[in-house]
Each structure stands twice: as structure tokens, then as C-alpha cells.
Short mmCIF file of C-alpha atoms in Angstrom, two decimals:
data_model
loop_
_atom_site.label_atom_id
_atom_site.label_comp_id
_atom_site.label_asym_id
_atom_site.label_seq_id
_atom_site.Cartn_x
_atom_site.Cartn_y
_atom_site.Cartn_z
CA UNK A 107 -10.03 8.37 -9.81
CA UNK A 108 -7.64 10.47 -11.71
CA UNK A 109 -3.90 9.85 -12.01
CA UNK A 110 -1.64 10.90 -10.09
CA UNK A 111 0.84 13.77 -12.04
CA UNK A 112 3.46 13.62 -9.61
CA UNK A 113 6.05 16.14 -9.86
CA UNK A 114 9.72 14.85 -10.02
CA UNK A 115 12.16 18.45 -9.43
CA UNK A 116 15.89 17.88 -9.46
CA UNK A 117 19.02 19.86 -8.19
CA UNK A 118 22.13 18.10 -9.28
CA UNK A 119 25.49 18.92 -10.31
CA UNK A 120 25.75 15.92 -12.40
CA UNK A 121 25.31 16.51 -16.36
CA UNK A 122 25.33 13.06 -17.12
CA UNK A 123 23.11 11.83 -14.23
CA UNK A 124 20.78 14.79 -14.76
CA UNK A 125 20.06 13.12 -18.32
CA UNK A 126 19.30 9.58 -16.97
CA UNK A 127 17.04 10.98 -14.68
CA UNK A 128 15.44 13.33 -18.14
CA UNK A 129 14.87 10.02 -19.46
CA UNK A 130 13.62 8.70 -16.47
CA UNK A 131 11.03 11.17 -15.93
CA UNK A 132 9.94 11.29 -19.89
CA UNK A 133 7.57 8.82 -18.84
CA UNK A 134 6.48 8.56 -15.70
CA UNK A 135 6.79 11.88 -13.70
CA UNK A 136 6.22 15.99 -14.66
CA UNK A 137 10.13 16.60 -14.22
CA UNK A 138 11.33 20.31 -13.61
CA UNK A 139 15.24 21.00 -13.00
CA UNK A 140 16.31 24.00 -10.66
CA UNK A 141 19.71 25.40 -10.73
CA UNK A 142 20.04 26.53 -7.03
CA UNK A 143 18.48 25.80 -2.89
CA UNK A 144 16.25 28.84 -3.24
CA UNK A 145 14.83 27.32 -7.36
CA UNK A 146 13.81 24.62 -5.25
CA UNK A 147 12.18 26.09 -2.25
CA UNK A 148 9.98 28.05 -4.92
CA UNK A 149 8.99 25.05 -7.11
CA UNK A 150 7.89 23.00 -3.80
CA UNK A 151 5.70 26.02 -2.55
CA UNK A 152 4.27 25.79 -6.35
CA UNK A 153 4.27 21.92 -6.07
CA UNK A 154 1.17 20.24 -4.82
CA UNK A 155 2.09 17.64 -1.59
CA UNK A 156 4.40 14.51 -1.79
CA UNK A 157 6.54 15.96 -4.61
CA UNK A 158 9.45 13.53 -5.71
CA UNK A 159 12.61 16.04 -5.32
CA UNK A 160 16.43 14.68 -6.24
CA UNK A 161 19.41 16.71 -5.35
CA UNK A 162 22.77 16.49 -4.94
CA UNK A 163 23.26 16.32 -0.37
CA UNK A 164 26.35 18.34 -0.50
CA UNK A 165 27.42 22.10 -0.82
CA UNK A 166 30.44 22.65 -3.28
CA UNK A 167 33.04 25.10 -3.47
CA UNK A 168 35.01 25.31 -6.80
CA UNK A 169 34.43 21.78 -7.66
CA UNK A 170 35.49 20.21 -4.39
CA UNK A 171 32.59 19.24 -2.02
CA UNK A 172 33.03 19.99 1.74
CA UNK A 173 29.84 19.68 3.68
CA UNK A 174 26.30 18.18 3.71
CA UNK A 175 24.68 21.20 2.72
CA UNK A 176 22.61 22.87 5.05
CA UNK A 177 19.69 23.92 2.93
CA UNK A 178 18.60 20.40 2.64
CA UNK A 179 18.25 19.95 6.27
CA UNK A 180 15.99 23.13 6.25
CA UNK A 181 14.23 22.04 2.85
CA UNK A 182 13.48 18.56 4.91
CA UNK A 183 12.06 20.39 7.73
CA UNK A 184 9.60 23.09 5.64
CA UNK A 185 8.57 20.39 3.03
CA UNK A 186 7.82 17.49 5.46
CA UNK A 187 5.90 15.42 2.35
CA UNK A 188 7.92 15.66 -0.20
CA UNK A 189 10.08 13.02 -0.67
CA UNK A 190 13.73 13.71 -0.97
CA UNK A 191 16.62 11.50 -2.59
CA UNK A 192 19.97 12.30 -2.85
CA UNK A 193 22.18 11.06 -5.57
CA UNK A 194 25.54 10.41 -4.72
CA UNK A 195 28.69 8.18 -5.14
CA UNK A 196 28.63 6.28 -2.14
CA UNK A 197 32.92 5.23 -1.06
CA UNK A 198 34.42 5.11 2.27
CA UNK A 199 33.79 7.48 4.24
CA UNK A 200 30.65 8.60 3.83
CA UNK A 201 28.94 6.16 6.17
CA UNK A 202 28.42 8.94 8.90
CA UNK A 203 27.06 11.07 5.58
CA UNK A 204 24.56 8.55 4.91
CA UNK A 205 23.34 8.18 8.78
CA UNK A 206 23.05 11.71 9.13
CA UNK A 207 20.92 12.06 5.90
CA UNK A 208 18.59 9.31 6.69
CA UNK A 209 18.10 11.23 10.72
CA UNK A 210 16.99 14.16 8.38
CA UNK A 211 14.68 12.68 6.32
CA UNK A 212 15.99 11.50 3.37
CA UNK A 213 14.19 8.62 1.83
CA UNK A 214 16.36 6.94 -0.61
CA UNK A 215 19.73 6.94 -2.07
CA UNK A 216 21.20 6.31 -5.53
CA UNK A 217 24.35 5.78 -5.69
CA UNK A 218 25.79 7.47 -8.72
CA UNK A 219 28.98 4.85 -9.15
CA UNK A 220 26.62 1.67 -8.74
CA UNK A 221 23.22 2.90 -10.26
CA UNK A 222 24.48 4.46 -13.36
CA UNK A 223 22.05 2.93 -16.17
CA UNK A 224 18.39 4.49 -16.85
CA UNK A 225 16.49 1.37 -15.45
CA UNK A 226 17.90 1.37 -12.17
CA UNK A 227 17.36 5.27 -11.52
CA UNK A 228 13.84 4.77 -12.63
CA UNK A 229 13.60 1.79 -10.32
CA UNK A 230 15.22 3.44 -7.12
CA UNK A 231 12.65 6.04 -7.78
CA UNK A 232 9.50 4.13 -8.14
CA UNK A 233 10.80 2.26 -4.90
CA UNK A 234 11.10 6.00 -3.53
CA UNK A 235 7.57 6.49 -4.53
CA UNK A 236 5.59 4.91 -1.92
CA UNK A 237 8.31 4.79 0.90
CA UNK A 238 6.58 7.29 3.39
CA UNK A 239 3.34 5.68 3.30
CA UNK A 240 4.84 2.56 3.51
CA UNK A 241 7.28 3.30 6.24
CA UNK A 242 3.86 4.33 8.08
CA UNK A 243 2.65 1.07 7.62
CA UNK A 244 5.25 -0.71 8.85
CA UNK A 245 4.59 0.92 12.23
CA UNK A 246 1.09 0.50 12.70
CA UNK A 247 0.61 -2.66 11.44
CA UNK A 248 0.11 -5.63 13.98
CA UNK A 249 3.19 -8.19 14.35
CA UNK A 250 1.10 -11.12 14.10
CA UNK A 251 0.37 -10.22 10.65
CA UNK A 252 1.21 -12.86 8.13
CA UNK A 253 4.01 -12.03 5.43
CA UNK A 254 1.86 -12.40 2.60
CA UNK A 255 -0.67 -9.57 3.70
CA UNK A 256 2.21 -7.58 4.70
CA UNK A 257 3.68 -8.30 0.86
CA UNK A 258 0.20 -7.03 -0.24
CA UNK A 259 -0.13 -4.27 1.43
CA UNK A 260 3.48 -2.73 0.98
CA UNK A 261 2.86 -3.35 -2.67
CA UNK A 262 -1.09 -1.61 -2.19
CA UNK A 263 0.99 1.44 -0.83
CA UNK A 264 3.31 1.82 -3.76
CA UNK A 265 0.90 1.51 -6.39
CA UNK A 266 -1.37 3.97 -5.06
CA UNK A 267 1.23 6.61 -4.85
CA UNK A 268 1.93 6.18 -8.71
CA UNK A 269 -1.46 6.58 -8.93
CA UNK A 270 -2.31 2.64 -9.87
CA UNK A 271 -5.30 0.66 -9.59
CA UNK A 272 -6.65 -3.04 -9.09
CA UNK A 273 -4.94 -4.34 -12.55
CA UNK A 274 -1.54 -2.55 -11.83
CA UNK A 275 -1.37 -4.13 -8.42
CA UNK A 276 -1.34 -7.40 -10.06
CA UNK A 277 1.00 -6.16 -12.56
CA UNK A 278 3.22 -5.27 -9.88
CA UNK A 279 3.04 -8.44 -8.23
CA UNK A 280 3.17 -10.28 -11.58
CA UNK A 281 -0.11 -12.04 -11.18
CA UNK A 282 -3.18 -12.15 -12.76
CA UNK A 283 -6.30 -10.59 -11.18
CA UNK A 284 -8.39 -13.68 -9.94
CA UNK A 285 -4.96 -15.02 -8.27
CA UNK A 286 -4.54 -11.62 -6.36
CA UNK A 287 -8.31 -11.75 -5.38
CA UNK A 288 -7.36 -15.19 -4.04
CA UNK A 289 -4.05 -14.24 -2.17
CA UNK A 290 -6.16 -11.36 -0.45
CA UNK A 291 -8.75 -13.77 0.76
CA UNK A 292 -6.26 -16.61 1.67
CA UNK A 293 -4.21 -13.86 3.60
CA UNK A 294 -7.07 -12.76 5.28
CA UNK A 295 -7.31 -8.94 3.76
CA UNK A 296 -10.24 -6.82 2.17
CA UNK A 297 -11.09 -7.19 -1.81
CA UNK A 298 -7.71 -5.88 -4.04
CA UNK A 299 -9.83 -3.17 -4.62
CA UNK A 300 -10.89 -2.26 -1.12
CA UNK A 301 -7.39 -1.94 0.09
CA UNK A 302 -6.35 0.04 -2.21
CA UNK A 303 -9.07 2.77 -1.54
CA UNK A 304 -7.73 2.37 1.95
CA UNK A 305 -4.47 3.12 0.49
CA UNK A 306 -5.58 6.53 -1.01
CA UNK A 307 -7.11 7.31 1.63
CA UNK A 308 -4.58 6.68 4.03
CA UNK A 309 -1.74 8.69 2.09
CA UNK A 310 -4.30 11.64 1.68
CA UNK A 311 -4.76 11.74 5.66
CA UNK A 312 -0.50 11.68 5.85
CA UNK A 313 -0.71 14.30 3.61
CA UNK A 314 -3.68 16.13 5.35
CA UNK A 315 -1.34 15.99 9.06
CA UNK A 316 0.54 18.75 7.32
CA UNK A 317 -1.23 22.06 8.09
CA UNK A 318 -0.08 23.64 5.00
CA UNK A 319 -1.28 21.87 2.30
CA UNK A 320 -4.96 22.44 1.57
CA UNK A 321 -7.71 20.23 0.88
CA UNK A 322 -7.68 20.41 -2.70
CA UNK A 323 -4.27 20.11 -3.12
CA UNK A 324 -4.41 16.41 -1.50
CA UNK A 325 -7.32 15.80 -2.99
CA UNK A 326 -5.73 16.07 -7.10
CA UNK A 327 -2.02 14.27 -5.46
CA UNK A 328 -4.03 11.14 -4.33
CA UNK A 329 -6.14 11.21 -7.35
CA UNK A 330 -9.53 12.57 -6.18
CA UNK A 331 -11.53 14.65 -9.12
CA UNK A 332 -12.23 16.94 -6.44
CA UNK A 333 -12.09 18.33 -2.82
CA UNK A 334 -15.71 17.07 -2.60
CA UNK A 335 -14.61 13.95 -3.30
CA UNK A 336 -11.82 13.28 -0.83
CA UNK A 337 -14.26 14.36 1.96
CA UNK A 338 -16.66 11.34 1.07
CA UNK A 339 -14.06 8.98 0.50
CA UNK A 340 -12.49 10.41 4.36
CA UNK A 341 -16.13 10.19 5.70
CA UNK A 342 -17.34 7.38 4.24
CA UNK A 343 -13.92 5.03 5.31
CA UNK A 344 -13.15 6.85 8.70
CA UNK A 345 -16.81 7.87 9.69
CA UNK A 346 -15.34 11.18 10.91
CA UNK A 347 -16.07 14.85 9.13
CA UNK A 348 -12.85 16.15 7.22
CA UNK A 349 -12.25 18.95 9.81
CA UNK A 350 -12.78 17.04 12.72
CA UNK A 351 -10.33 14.61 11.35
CA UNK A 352 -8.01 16.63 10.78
CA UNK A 353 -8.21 18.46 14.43
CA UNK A 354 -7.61 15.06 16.49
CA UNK A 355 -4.72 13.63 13.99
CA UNK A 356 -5.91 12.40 10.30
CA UNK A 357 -3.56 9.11 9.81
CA UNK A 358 -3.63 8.31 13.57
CA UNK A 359 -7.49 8.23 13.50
CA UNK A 360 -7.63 6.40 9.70
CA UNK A 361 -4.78 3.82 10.26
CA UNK A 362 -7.30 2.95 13.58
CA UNK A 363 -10.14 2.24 11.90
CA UNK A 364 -7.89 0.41 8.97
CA UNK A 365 -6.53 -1.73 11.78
CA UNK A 366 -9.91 -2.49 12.96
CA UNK A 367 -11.51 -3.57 9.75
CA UNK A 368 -8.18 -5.92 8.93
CA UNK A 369 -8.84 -7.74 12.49
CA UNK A 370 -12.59 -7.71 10.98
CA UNK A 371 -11.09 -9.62 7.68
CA UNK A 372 -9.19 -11.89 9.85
CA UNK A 373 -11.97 -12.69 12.49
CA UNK A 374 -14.09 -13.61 9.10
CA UNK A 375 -11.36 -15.80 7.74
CA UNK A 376 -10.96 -17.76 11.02
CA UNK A 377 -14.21 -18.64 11.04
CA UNK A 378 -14.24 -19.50 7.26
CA UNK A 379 -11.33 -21.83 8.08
CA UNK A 380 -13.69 -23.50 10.98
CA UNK A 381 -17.01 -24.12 8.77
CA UNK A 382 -14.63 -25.74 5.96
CA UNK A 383 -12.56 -27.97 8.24
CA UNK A 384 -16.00 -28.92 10.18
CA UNK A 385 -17.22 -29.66 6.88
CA UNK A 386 -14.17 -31.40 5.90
CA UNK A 387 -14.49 -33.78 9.01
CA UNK A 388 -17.88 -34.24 8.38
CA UNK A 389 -19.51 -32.73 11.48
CA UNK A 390 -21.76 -30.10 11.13
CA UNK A 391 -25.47 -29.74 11.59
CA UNK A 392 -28.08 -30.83 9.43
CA UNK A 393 -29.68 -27.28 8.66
CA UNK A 394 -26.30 -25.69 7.40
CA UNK A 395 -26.69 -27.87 4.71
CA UNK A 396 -30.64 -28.32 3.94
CA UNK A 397 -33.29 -25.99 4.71
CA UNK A 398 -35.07 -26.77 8.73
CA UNK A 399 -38.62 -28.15 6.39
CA UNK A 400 -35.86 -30.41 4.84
CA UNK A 401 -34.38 -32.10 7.41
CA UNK A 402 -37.17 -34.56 8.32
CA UNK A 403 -37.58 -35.87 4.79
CA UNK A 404 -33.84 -35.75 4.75
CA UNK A 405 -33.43 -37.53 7.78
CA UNK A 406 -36.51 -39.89 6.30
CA UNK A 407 -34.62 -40.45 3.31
CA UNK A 408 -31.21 -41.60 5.38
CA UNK A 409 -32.09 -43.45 7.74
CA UNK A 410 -32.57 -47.25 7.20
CA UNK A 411 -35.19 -49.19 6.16
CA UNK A 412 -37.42 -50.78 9.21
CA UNK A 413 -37.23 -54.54 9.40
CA UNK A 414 -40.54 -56.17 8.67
CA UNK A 415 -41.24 -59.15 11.01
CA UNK A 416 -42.27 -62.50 9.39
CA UNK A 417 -45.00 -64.06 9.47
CA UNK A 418 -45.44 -67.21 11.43
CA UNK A 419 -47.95 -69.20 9.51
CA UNK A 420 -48.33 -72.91 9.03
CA UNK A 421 -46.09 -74.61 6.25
CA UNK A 422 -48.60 -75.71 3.41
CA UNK A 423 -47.62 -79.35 2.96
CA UNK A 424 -46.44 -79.99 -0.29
CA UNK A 425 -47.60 -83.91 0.26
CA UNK A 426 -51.47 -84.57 -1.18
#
């Protein structure tokens, strides 16, 4: 898979916080600053899907800001992937600010007086990162599913959009590798690394709901070397053609078949559990342990020795 370059494009009237977020995006993103609404309209039709955009929420008139600005409610409604944050101070009064951004689609937001060094920008924007896929998630996942596969698969989510692997997942969950591929099995999940294909996949069919964005252009965001490539991954997880997919709903249709192959995992696990407790207790049959031509010399070998009888014979006398 190739990485993920993921565009980071940022309209803000703050000099200072404009640098932090420089720094930020030194090394981790392919950061562009715009000066005004329309800069920004043009870089996202340039921009390939699920761009990372920070702006300032508010329109301002000779220093003094008076409204949520209304070209962010229309830039949330043409660019339905990319995901916005605004960066703001956050006081009193703003509460009814901050409801009405998140009804419009604003991810995340940093607030400017609290979140003023470099590391907690750049941590409030890898958080950002995998927020839409993950907000997916949350909705389609069962309720009976245990925290720790929820934990795993939140984290799967936000690794794949920075374009991470197997050995970052771990990273990001500050374990080694054979302790993750234990955690997945004990919580019932696909291999690490099978998840997080289902990962890509997934955010490529999110991606692929939008009818604007073409093939190719998910393809290179979720870190396919080609549009070839994202159609066998698609086929091969979702046993559905590309087009078709796309036609009846892509993430409805590849979330259902995730769903089905997690109840798969957890059918296999239950029954895991059963053999070990059965052979915990003791009690289970002879050939799950030794081959059928095995069990009657096993059987031979276990079971007790017959008695032999005397024999009744006539005491020789010991007298002469």
C-alpha cells in the first residue's frame, strides 16, 4: 500500500496559530494556506477526497467578528469528505456557536486559548484524522460488542486514515505486535492485519458514496497504487463489482458484510472457548485427542490390568 499524502489546507486569521499549525504539518501532512472562502473552494476541487481543512468559523469585519460565516456552511455541504476543524477561543457564549457548527459538520475543535502549544494542535488533528470513519463505526457496530474490540477497531480506523499499518497500530496502542495479535483473538476480531484492510476498504467505500470523487482519486487517498487495485481489494472483501457497489450504497453494502464476518470471528471464538473449557474439565471424546486407529490401543493401554485367578492346587507338604 502506499501512504497516505493527506492534504492539510488552512484559512485562519491567526498569525501565531497559523505557525503552530506550519510546524504541525512539517511532518505529517502536505499543508497549503489560502487567504480567502473562494482560495479554499479551489484547493478542495484540486484536493483529492477526505482533505484535512482548518479555518477560522467566523466572518470578520474590521477586526471584530460578528457571525458564523456562511461560506463554511456551504463549503460543508459541497465538500461532504473533507474534514473540517475550526480553531477558535472557546468563552461564554459561544455554546450555541459550537452546537450549530457540529449540526453542520464540523468535526473537531481547537480551542485557541486552551490548545496553544504545537503538540496539542498536532494531537487534536491526528484525533481529527480518522473521526468520520470512526463516527461511522460507531453506528453500525453491534451493542453487544465488547469494549476491547470496540478500542481496536476505533484505533484500526485512525491509523488507516494516516495511512498506518500492522506495526503502527501497535504503536498506537503502545503494544508490541504478538500482544495485539493476542488482544484481537481474545476480543474475538480478525488478524491486526485483516482489520485493517477492512479499514481501507471501508473509508474508500465512504469516500466512494460521494458521486464526485472518482475512482482513482480514492484509490491514491486510501493508499491503493492504483484504481485497479481498489477494485480487487472492493471485490475481493465485499464480493460485489465496483459499479454495482457503488449503485446500491458502497459503505452500507461493505459495513454489512464487515458485520457479518465479525459475528463469523465471534461464532469461532465461542466455540474456541467451549473445546478449551471441555478440555479443561476433562470431558471430551477420545478421537479429538488421538487418531480413530488409536483409540483401541489407547483405550488398551488405559484400562486396567485383568485379574488372573489362582490356582487351586494341593499344598506340597513341607513334612518328609
Amino acid at each position: 500500500m502506499q501512504p497516505i499524502a493527506r492534504p492539510l489546507i488552512v484559512l485562519h486569521s491567526d498569525a501565531v496559530f497559523k505557525e503552530r499549525v506550519r510546524k504541525v504539518g512539517t511532518h505529517r501532512f502536505k499543508t497549503q494556506f489560502v487567504e480567502d472562502w473562494d482560495e479554499l473552494r479551489t484547493a478542495l476541487n484540486e484536493s483529492p477526497p477526505a482533505a484535512l481543512v482548518v479555518v477560522d468559523p467566523y466572518t470578520r469585519t474590521y477586526g471584530t467578528e460578528t457571525e458564523l460565516a456562511p461560506e463554511l456552511r456551504s463549503i460543508l455541504w459541497e465538500f461532504p469528505t473533507a474534514t473540517v476543524i475550526a480553531g477558535l477561543e472557546v468563552r461564554r457564549g459561544r455554546v450555541r456557536d459550537l452546537r450549530t457548527l457540529g449540526e453542520w459538520g464540523v468535526k473537531e475543535v481547537i480551542a485557541l486559548d486552551e490548545e496553544d502549544t504545537v503538540e496539542a494542535i498536532s494531537r487534536r488533528l491526528r484525533s481529527a484524522q480518522g473521526r468520520p470513519l470512526q463516527s461511522l463505526l460507531e453506528r453500525s457496530l453491534p451493542s453487544n460488542l465488547s469494549g476491547r474490540a470496540r478500542a481496536l477497531l476505533m484505533a484500526a480506523a485512525e491509523v488507516v486514515a494516516e495511512g498506518g499499518h500492522g506495526r503502527d497500530l501497535a504503536l498506537q496502542l503502545k503494544l508490541s505486535e504478538r500482544t495485539l495479535l493476542r488482544w484481537a483473538e481474545q476480543a474475538d476480531l480478525p488478524p491486526p492485519r485483516r482489520v485493517l484492510a477492512w479499514m481501507r476498504v471501508l473509508l474508500a467505500c465512504e469516500l466512494l458514496d460521494d458521486p464526485g470523487q472518482t475512482v482513482l482519486s480514492v484509490a491514491y487517498t486510501c493508499g491503493y497504487a492504483s484504481d485497479s487495485s481498489l477494485r480487487r481489494a472492493v471485490q475481493e472483501f465485499t464480493g460485489v463489482m465496483l459499479t454495482q457497489l457503488r449503485k446500491q450504497g458502497a459503505f452500507a453494502t461493505a459495513s454489512e458484510k464487515f458485520l457479518a464476518e465479525l459475528e463469523a470471528a465471534r461464532e469461532e471464538g465461542r466455540i474456541r472457548r467451549k473445546e478449551t473449557k471441555s478440555a479443561d474439565d476433562g470431558d471430551f471424546p477420545m478421537s479429538r485427542i488421538h487418531p480413530p486407529h488409536e483409540e483401541m490401543t489407547l483405550a488398551a493401554t488405559l484400562a486396567p490390568s485383568p485379574e488372573r485367578p489362582r490356582r487351586r492346587g494341593r499344598r506340597k507338604s513341607t513334612a518328609q
